[in-house]
């Protein structure tokens, strides 16, 4: 029955059916043949609506849409360039940091490429970086911030993991903390590689100017406190995650509409509509997927999957290698929200049986999905970059491969050194 349902899922997905309809059809079919009342689906939708942390999802999404519509990206580039432009490979480092921060708040890799690419790609070329390097940097940097708070995928993973009732505490706060060092590792390795690969190029350094730095700080003075609401507020215990989301959303709204005046009141209606349509889609898929998760649990699918894995894979090390390969392929084929919703309920119980911490699993999952965004042949960022910069897709492939190899090294370190993710929460 389970194999048949999975086959149906894949078939209808290939035919282009909406994801939520595929999941709900598979779940209801399973419940029907299992003689379970179909009202369980309505119960699951209600259960997800009763989750307090869920409030953070629409609030952070709205915040990201506001920031994407304003000139925040330009101010971020000026600020980081003024502070770090004097370093060897300074502009490349600026690009990594800016893209990571922008993706963390907007929650969308493609938005970062479109918004930041228009600024960074010409700036990198003008500064003397090769076209191939600049193209690869902007394409791969679009997903760098998925491990940094308040990343929506981190929140979504936490919500699903909590609903699974694994017996271990999986708080959003712990996931936020766990993602910081792995994200820094990725940025650091990419920065070191960028400095090394451009060591023979005549890329001029930007001399540090205190006046320019102060001017950039003054220009961004209202946006610099943004991370404080998330980092300090949550980790000090002053705010819960949902409260931090509310404060951040209100602050951004006031700053962008009434202080910078870059967004007109008339625009808010369309911004709210666009952001909530996205949230509505996520919530609908999330609700029906929890119903499908219940069916999988009733059918003992995770345990059967674990038994199969244990038959062929007895080592935790080998399981992690296979998990990385599978997630890279998954990330190239599915968007991150769909992948989390569909695969976490299956993978989490199996990973727990191998002794993998659920928080560490979340970081491994997102780190791999981050690379999957630009894994050939069908990574979403590859096509977005090709369209945005009007480049052949083969050229995009070649440009991203060196960056992908560096990030694969980072993923291996993150996977096999759990300490990196768990040191601050254990």
Short mmCIF file of C-alpha atoms in Angstrom, two decimals:
data_model
loop_
_atom_site.label_atom_id
_atom_site.label_comp_id
_atom_site.label_asym_id
_atom_site.label_seq_id
_atom_site.Cartn_x
_atom_site.Cartn_y
_atom_site.Cartn_z
CA UNK A 1 0.00 0.00 0.00
CA UNK A 2 2.75 2.46 0.97
CA UNK A 3 4.70 1.75 -2.23
CA UNK A 4 1.53 2.27 -4.26
CA UNK A 5 0.82 5.60 -2.55
CA UNK A 6 4.37 6.81 -3.13
CA UNK A 7 4.06 5.83 -6.79
CA UNK A 8 0.81 7.82 -7.01
CA UNK A 9 2.50 10.82 -5.38
CA UNK A 10 5.35 10.76 -7.88
CA UNK A 11 3.04 10.24 -10.87
CA UNK A 12 0.73 13.15 -10.05
CA UNK A 13 3.69 15.38 -9.14
CA UNK A 14 5.20 14.72 -12.57
CA UNK A 15 1.85 15.59 -14.13
CA UNK A 16 1.97 18.98 -12.40
CA UNK A 17 -0.75 18.55 -9.76
CA UNK A 18 -0.56 20.96 -6.77
CA UNK A 19 1.51 19.48 -3.95
CA UNK A 20 -1.20 19.80 -1.27
CA UNK A 21 -3.72 17.92 -3.43
CA UNK A 22 -1.26 15.06 -3.97
CA UNK A 23 -0.51 14.76 -0.25
CA UNK A 24 -4.14 14.94 0.87
CA UNK A 25 -5.23 12.43 -1.78
CA UNK A 26 -2.53 9.96 -0.70
CA UNK A 27 -3.33 10.45 3.00
CA UNK A 28 -7.10 10.06 2.56
CA UNK A 29 -6.61 6.97 0.39
CA UNK A 30 -4.43 5.43 3.05
CA UNK A 31 -6.86 6.25 5.85
CA UNK A 32 -9.80 4.96 3.81
CA UNK A 33 -8.23 1.56 3.18
CA UNK A 34 -7.07 1.49 6.81
CA UNK A 35 -10.69 1.96 7.98
CA UNK A 36 -9.80 5.22 9.74
CA UNK A 37 -12.35 8.06 9.80
CA UNK A 38 -11.38 10.77 7.29
CA UNK A 39 -12.22 13.47 9.85
CA UNK A 40 -8.63 12.94 11.02
CA UNK A 41 -7.56 15.34 8.25
CA UNK A 42 -9.69 18.13 9.68
CA UNK A 43 -8.31 17.38 13.14
CA UNK A 44 -4.76 17.74 11.84
CA UNK A 45 -5.57 21.10 10.23
CA UNK A 46 -6.95 22.29 13.56
CA UNK A 47 -3.94 20.92 15.45
CA UNK A 48 -1.50 22.88 13.34
CA UNK A 49 -3.53 26.06 13.83
CA UNK A 50 -3.18 25.59 17.59
CA UNK A 51 0.64 25.68 17.49
CA UNK A 52 1.88 28.91 19.16
CA UNK A 53 5.18 29.04 17.24
CA UNK A 54 3.20 29.14 13.99
CA UNK A 55 2.63 32.88 14.54
CA UNK A 56 6.27 33.52 13.68
CA UNK A 57 5.86 32.17 10.15
CA UNK A 58 3.58 34.89 8.67
CA UNK A 59 5.26 37.66 10.65
CA UNK A 60 8.80 36.86 9.51
CA UNK A 61 7.52 36.29 5.95
CA UNK A 62 5.89 39.73 5.94
CA UNK A 63 9.13 41.24 7.29
CA UNK A 64 11.11 39.62 4.47
CA UNK A 65 8.75 40.91 1.79
CA UNK A 66 8.97 44.46 3.20
CA UNK A 67 12.78 44.34 3.21
CA UNK A 68 12.85 42.92 -0.33
CA UNK A 69 10.71 45.80 -1.63
CA UNK A 70 12.79 48.51 0.07
CA UNK A 71 16.38 49.65 -0.57
CA UNK A 72 17.72 47.59 2.33
CA UNK A 73 19.90 45.53 -0.02
CA UNK A 74 21.69 48.64 -1.31
CA UNK A 75 22.35 49.94 2.20
CA UNK A 76 23.64 46.52 3.29
CA UNK A 77 26.11 46.45 0.40
CA UNK A 78 27.37 49.98 1.14
CA UNK A 79 27.72 49.24 4.85
CA UNK A 80 29.60 45.95 4.53
CA UNK A 81 31.76 47.30 1.70
CA UNK A 82 32.75 50.29 3.83
CA UNK A 83 33.65 48.00 6.74
CA UNK A 84 35.27 45.06 4.90
CA UNK A 85 36.19 46.39 1.44
CA UNK A 86 39.81 47.03 2.49
CA UNK A 87 40.48 43.30 3.06
CA UNK A 88 41.96 41.05 0.33
CA UNK A 89 38.94 39.66 -1.49
CA UNK A 90 36.94 42.23 0.42
CA UNK A 91 34.11 42.66 -2.07
CA UNK A 92 33.66 38.90 -2.37
CA UNK A 93 33.45 38.62 1.43
CA UNK A 94 30.96 41.51 1.41
CA UNK A 95 28.84 39.60 -1.12
CA UNK A 96 28.80 36.44 1.01
CA UNK A 97 27.83 38.30 4.19
CA UNK A 98 25.19 40.50 2.55
CA UNK A 99 23.55 37.61 0.68
CA UNK A 100 23.51 35.45 3.82
CA UNK A 101 21.84 38.18 5.90
CA UNK A 102 19.38 39.07 3.16
CA UNK A 103 18.35 35.43 2.61
CA UNK A 104 18.00 34.88 6.36
CA UNK A 105 15.41 37.64 6.63
CA UNK A 106 13.62 37.18 3.30
CA UNK A 107 13.64 33.38 3.52
CA UNK A 108 13.89 33.04 -0.25
CA UNK A 109 17.04 32.17 -2.17
CA UNK A 110 15.69 33.30 -5.54
CA UNK A 111 14.74 36.73 -4.17
CA UNK A 112 18.34 37.25 -3.05
CA UNK A 113 19.72 36.49 -6.52
CA UNK A 114 17.28 38.86 -8.17
CA UNK A 115 17.62 41.67 -5.59
CA UNK A 116 21.33 41.42 -4.75
CA UNK A 117 22.55 40.22 -8.14
CA UNK A 118 21.71 43.55 -9.76
CA UNK A 119 24.07 45.23 -7.27
CA UNK A 120 26.81 42.69 -6.69
CA UNK A 121 27.40 41.13 -10.12
CA UNK A 122 28.33 44.41 -11.90
CA UNK A 123 30.22 45.62 -8.80
CA UNK A 124 32.36 42.47 -8.70
CA UNK A 125 33.19 42.69 -12.41
CA UNK A 126 33.97 46.39 -12.12
CA UNK A 127 36.30 45.67 -9.20
CA UNK A 128 38.34 43.32 -11.38
CA UNK A 129 36.91 39.89 -10.54
CA UNK A 130 36.53 37.53 -13.49
CA UNK A 131 33.06 37.13 -14.99
CA UNK A 132 32.92 33.39 -14.25
CA UNK A 133 33.88 33.93 -10.62
CA UNK A 134 31.36 36.77 -10.15
CA UNK A 135 28.57 34.77 -11.73
CA UNK A 136 29.27 31.70 -9.60
CA UNK A 137 29.53 33.76 -6.43
CA UNK A 138 26.18 35.51 -6.83
CA UNK A 139 24.40 32.30 -7.87
CA UNK A 140 25.66 30.23 -4.94
CA UNK A 141 25.43 32.97 -2.32
CA UNK A 142 21.67 33.23 -2.79
CA UNK A 143 21.00 30.37 -0.38
CA UNK A 144 23.75 31.05 2.19
CA UNK A 145 21.45 32.42 4.90
CA UNK A 146 19.14 29.42 5.26
CA UNK A 147 20.92 28.38 8.47
CA UNK A 148 20.75 31.83 10.06
CA UNK A 149 17.81 33.08 12.14
CA UNK A 150 15.06 33.95 11.43
CA UNK A 151 15.21 31.54 8.47
CA UNK A 152 11.72 30.27 7.56
CA UNK A 153 12.99 26.75 6.68
CA UNK A 154 14.49 26.49 10.20
CA UNK A 155 11.14 27.45 11.72
CA UNK A 156 9.25 25.03 9.48
CA UNK A 157 11.59 22.15 10.33
CA UNK A 158 11.13 22.93 14.03
CA UNK A 159 7.33 22.93 13.76
CA UNK A 160 7.23 19.56 11.99
CA UNK A 161 9.82 18.00 14.30
CA UNK A 162 7.84 19.15 17.35
CA UNK A 163 4.63 17.62 15.95
CA UNK A 164 6.44 14.30 15.49
CA UNK A 165 6.82 13.89 19.26
CA UNK A 166 10.29 12.34 19.05
CA UNK A 167 10.78 12.44 22.81
CA UNK A 168 13.62 14.97 22.51
CA UNK A 169 13.27 18.72 22.88
CA UNK A 170 13.42 20.44 19.49
CA UNK A 171 12.83 24.13 20.09
CA UNK A 172 13.09 26.84 17.45
CA UNK A 173 15.50 28.70 19.72
CA UNK A 174 17.87 25.70 19.72
CA UNK A 175 17.68 25.43 15.94
CA UNK A 176 18.46 29.14 15.59
CA UNK A 177 21.55 28.78 17.81
CA UNK A 178 22.63 25.52 16.15
CA UNK A 179 22.71 27.08 12.69
CA UNK A 180 25.02 29.99 13.52
CA UNK A 181 28.45 28.26 13.57
CA UNK A 182 27.73 26.09 10.48
CA UNK A 183 26.65 29.21 8.57
CA UNK A 184 29.80 31.05 9.67
CA UNK A 185 31.90 28.04 8.60
CA UNK A 186 30.38 28.15 5.11
CA UNK A 187 31.00 31.88 4.75
CA UNK A 188 34.55 31.50 6.09
CA UNK A 189 35.50 28.66 3.72
CA UNK A 190 34.01 30.49 0.74
CA UNK A 191 35.88 33.67 1.72
CA UNK A 192 39.21 31.85 2.08
CA UNK A 193 38.73 30.14 -1.27
CA UNK A 194 37.82 33.45 -2.91
CA UNK A 195 40.97 35.10 -1.55
CA UNK A 196 43.09 32.15 -2.74
CA UNK A 197 41.60 31.89 -6.23
CA UNK A 198 41.96 35.64 -6.84
CA UNK A 199 45.46 35.97 -5.38
CA UNK A 200 47.04 36.48 -8.84
CA UNK A 201 44.33 38.78 -10.14
CA UNK A 202 44.87 42.52 -9.99
CA UNK A 203 41.80 43.18 -7.86
CA UNK A 204 42.34 46.60 -6.27
CA UNK A 205 41.71 46.97 -2.56
CA UNK A 206 39.38 49.67 -1.33
CA UNK A 207 41.24 51.77 1.21
CA UNK A 208 39.39 52.08 4.51
CA UNK A 209 37.81 55.46 5.06
CA UNK A 210 36.42 56.32 8.47
CA UNK A 211 34.27 59.00 6.90
CA UNK A 212 32.70 56.53 4.42
CA UNK A 213 32.23 53.95 7.16
CA UNK A 214 30.46 56.44 9.42
CA UNK A 215 28.35 57.62 6.50
CA UNK A 216 27.31 54.03 5.69
CA UNK A 217 26.51 53.36 9.34
CA UNK A 218 24.45 56.54 9.52
CA UNK A 219 22.59 55.56 6.36
CA UNK A 220 21.77 52.11 7.77
CA UNK A 221 21.32 53.21 11.37
CA UNK A 222 17.67 52.11 11.51
CA UNK A 223 18.34 48.64 10.06
CA UNK A 224 21.46 47.75 12.05
CA UNK A 225 19.37 46.89 15.18
CA UNK A 226 17.32 44.31 13.23
CA UNK A 227 19.42 41.25 14.21
CA UNK A 228 19.28 42.41 17.84
CA UNK A 229 15.55 41.65 18.00
CA UNK A 230 16.15 38.11 16.85
CA UNK A 231 19.49 37.20 18.45
CA UNK A 232 19.48 39.14 21.72
CA UNK A 233 15.72 39.09 22.27
CA UNK A 234 15.30 35.34 21.84
CA UNK A 235 18.54 34.12 23.40
CA UNK A 236 18.28 36.36 26.46
CA UNK A 237 14.76 35.12 27.12
CA UNK A 238 13.19 38.58 26.73
CA UNK A 239 11.15 37.45 23.72
CA UNK A 240 9.67 34.17 22.62
CA UNK A 241 10.21 33.45 18.92
CA UNK A 242 6.67 34.58 18.03
CA UNK A 243 7.09 37.76 20.08
CA UNK A 244 10.42 38.50 18.39
CA UNK A 245 8.70 38.03 15.03
CA UNK A 246 5.97 40.51 15.98
CA UNK A 247 8.45 43.12 17.24
CA UNK A 248 10.64 42.70 14.13
CA UNK A 249 7.68 43.01 11.76
CA UNK A 250 6.38 46.15 13.49
CA UNK A 251 9.85 47.72 13.60
CA UNK A 252 10.52 47.06 9.90
CA UNK A 253 7.09 48.38 8.97
CA UNK A 254 7.67 51.66 10.84
CA UNK A 255 11.23 52.09 9.54
CA UNK A 256 10.55 51.39 5.85
CA UNK A 257 7.18 53.14 5.61
CA UNK A 258 7.46 56.12 7.97
CA UNK A 259 11.21 56.78 8.41
CA UNK A 260 12.86 55.83 5.11
CA UNK A 261 9.53 56.29 3.27
CA UNK A 262 10.61 53.83 0.57
CA UNK A 263 7.33 51.94 0.71
CA UNK A 264 4.06 53.79 0.26
CA UNK A 265 1.04 52.94 2.37
CA UNK A 266 -0.77 52.04 -0.84
CA UNK A 267 1.85 49.34 -1.53
CA UNK A 268 1.24 47.58 1.76
CA UNK A 269 -1.95 45.94 0.55
CA UNK A 270 -0.18 44.16 -2.32
CA UNK A 271 2.82 43.26 -0.11
CA UNK A 272 0.55 41.79 2.57
CA UNK A 273 -1.38 39.89 -0.10
CA UNK A 274 1.73 38.43 -1.73
CA UNK A 275 3.34 37.43 1.57
CA UNK A 276 0.18 35.87 2.97
CA UNK A 277 -0.52 33.93 -0.23
CA UNK A 278 2.90 32.32 0.26
CA UNK A 279 2.19 31.65 3.95
CA UNK A 280 -1.24 30.25 3.12
CA UNK A 281 0.30 27.81 0.68
CA UNK A 282 2.86 26.66 3.25
CA UNK A 283 0.21 26.25 5.98
CA UNK A 284 -2.13 24.30 3.72
CA UNK A 285 0.65 21.91 2.68
CA UNK A 286 1.82 21.69 6.30
CA UNK A 287 -1.65 20.81 7.60
CA UNK A 288 -2.36 18.06 5.09
CA UNK A 289 1.18 16.69 5.37
CA UNK A 290 0.71 16.19 9.12
CA UNK A 291 -2.35 14.08 8.26
CA UNK A 292 -0.18 12.09 5.85
CA UNK A 293 2.47 11.81 8.58
CA UNK A 294 -0.11 10.24 10.88
CA UNK A 295 -0.92 7.68 8.19
CA UNK A 296 2.80 6.87 7.79
CA UNK A 297 3.13 6.42 11.55
CA UNK A 298 0.01 4.22 11.71
CA UNK A 299 1.40 2.14 8.85
CA UNK A 300 4.76 1.99 10.70
CA UNK A 301 6.47 3.35 7.57
CA UNK A 302 9.43 4.96 9.44
CA UNK A 303 10.17 1.72 11.30
CA UNK A 304 9.91 -0.33 8.10
CA UNK A 305 12.23 2.16 6.41
CA UNK A 306 14.66 1.84 9.32
CA UNK A 307 14.54 -1.97 9.11
CA UNK A 308 15.41 -1.75 5.41
CA UNK A 309 18.24 0.69 6.14
CA UNK A 310 19.56 -1.48 8.96
CA UNK A 311 19.59 -4.52 6.66
CA UNK A 312 22.01 -2.81 4.30
CA UNK A 313 23.48 -0.01 6.44
CA UNK A 314 24.69 -0.89 9.90
CA UNK A 315 27.05 2.06 10.36
CA UNK A 316 25.91 5.53 11.38
CA UNK A 317 28.77 6.93 9.27
CA UNK A 318 27.55 5.19 6.10
CA UNK A 319 23.97 6.28 6.83
CA UNK A 320 25.09 9.92 7.02
CA UNK A 321 26.97 9.62 3.71
CA UNK A 322 23.88 8.19 1.99
CA UNK A 323 21.72 10.84 3.67
CA UNK A 324 23.91 13.63 2.27
CA UNK A 325 23.75 12.20 -1.25
CA UNK A 326 19.98 11.76 -1.07
CA UNK A 327 19.42 15.29 0.27
CA UNK A 328 21.59 16.87 -2.43
CA UNK A 329 19.50 15.15 -5.11
CA UNK A 330 16.28 16.06 -3.29
CA UNK A 331 17.35 19.71 -3.00
CA UNK A 332 17.89 19.91 -6.75
CA UNK A 333 14.43 18.53 -7.50
CA UNK A 334 12.15 20.00 -4.81
CA UNK A 335 11.82 23.44 -3.26
CA UNK A 336 12.97 23.49 0.34
CA UNK A 337 9.52 23.89 1.92
CA UNK A 338 8.09 20.87 0.08
CA UNK A 339 11.18 18.79 0.87
CA UNK A 340 10.95 19.58 4.60
CA UNK A 341 7.23 18.84 4.77
CA UNK A 342 7.40 15.57 2.83
CA UNK A 343 10.71 14.06 4.01
CA UNK A 344 11.24 15.12 7.64
CA UNK A 345 8.42 12.89 9.00
CA UNK A 346 10.06 9.91 7.30
CA UNK A 347 13.69 10.75 8.00
CA UNK A 348 13.53 11.98 11.60
CA UNK A 349 12.49 8.67 13.24
CA UNK A 350 15.07 6.76 11.19
CA UNK A 351 17.84 9.23 12.08
CA UNK A 352 16.94 8.97 15.78
CA UNK A 353 17.37 5.18 15.60
CA UNK A 354 20.92 5.79 14.35
CA UNK A 355 21.58 8.09 17.32
CA UNK A 356 21.52 11.37 15.38
CA UNK A 357 20.38 14.40 17.37
CA UNK A 358 17.20 15.89 15.81
CA UNK A 359 18.62 19.43 15.99
CA UNK A 360 21.80 18.28 14.25
CA UNK A 361 19.66 16.50 11.64
CA UNK A 362 17.85 19.78 10.92
CA UNK A 363 21.14 21.57 10.27
CA UNK A 364 22.38 18.71 8.06
CA UNK A 365 19.08 18.75 6.16
CA UNK A 366 19.13 22.50 5.46
CA UNK A 367 22.87 22.62 4.70
CA UNK A 368 22.38 19.99 1.99
CA UNK A 369 19.21 21.60 0.65
CA UNK A 370 21.12 24.88 0.46
CA UNK A 371 23.59 23.27 -1.97
CA UNK A 372 20.76 21.48 -3.78
CA UNK A 373 19.47 24.88 -4.91
CA UNK A 374 22.38 25.11 -7.36
CA UNK A 375 23.15 21.42 -7.98
CA UNK A 376 23.08 20.59 -11.72
CA UNK A 377 21.13 19.82 -13.73
CA UNK A 378 17.89 21.19 -12.24
CA UNK A 379 18.82 23.31 -9.19
CA UNK A 380 16.37 26.23 -9.02
CA UNK A 381 19.02 28.94 -8.51
CA UNK A 382 20.78 27.93 -11.72
CA UNK A 383 17.74 28.81 -13.81
CA UNK A 384 16.98 31.99 -11.84
CA UNK A 385 20.57 33.19 -12.34
CA UNK A 386 20.52 32.24 -16.02
CA UNK A 387 17.34 34.28 -16.53
CA UNK A 388 18.49 37.18 -14.32
CA UNK A 389 21.91 37.60 -15.96
CA UNK A 390 20.92 36.40 -19.44
CA UNK A 391 23.54 33.63 -19.47
CA UNK A 392 23.43 30.11 -20.98
CA UNK A 393 22.66 27.49 -18.34
CA UNK A 394 25.87 25.57 -19.15
CA UNK A 395 27.89 28.69 -18.32
CA UNK A 396 26.06 28.91 -14.97
CA UNK A 397 26.87 25.24 -14.28
CA UNK A 398 30.59 25.79 -14.85
CA UNK A 399 30.66 28.95 -12.75
CA UNK A 400 29.01 27.36 -9.70
CA UNK A 401 30.93 24.06 -9.51
CA UNK A 402 33.99 25.41 -7.59
CA UNK A 403 31.73 27.09 -5.02
CA UNK A 404 29.67 23.91 -4.74
CA UNK A 405 32.80 21.85 -3.98
CA UNK A 406 33.80 24.28 -1.20
CA UNK A 407 30.32 24.08 0.31
CA UNK A 408 30.33 20.28 0.05
CA UNK A 409 33.46 20.31 2.21
CA UNK A 410 31.59 22.51 4.70
CA UNK A 411 28.62 20.10 4.68
CA UNK A 412 30.92 17.15 5.41
CA UNK A 413 32.41 19.01 8.38
CA UNK A 414 28.92 19.96 9.62
CA UNK A 415 27.69 16.38 9.20
CA UNK A 416 30.57 14.56 10.88
CA UNK A 417 31.31 17.13 13.60
CA UNK A 418 28.01 17.41 15.51
CA UNK A 419 29.84 19.60 18.03
CA UNK A 420 29.73 22.47 15.55
CA UNK A 421 25.93 22.54 15.69
CA UNK A 422 25.35 21.43 19.27
CA UNK A 423 28.13 23.11 21.28
CA UNK A 424 25.97 26.04 22.43
CA UNK A 425 22.80 24.06 23.17
CA UNK A 426 24.13 20.99 24.94
#
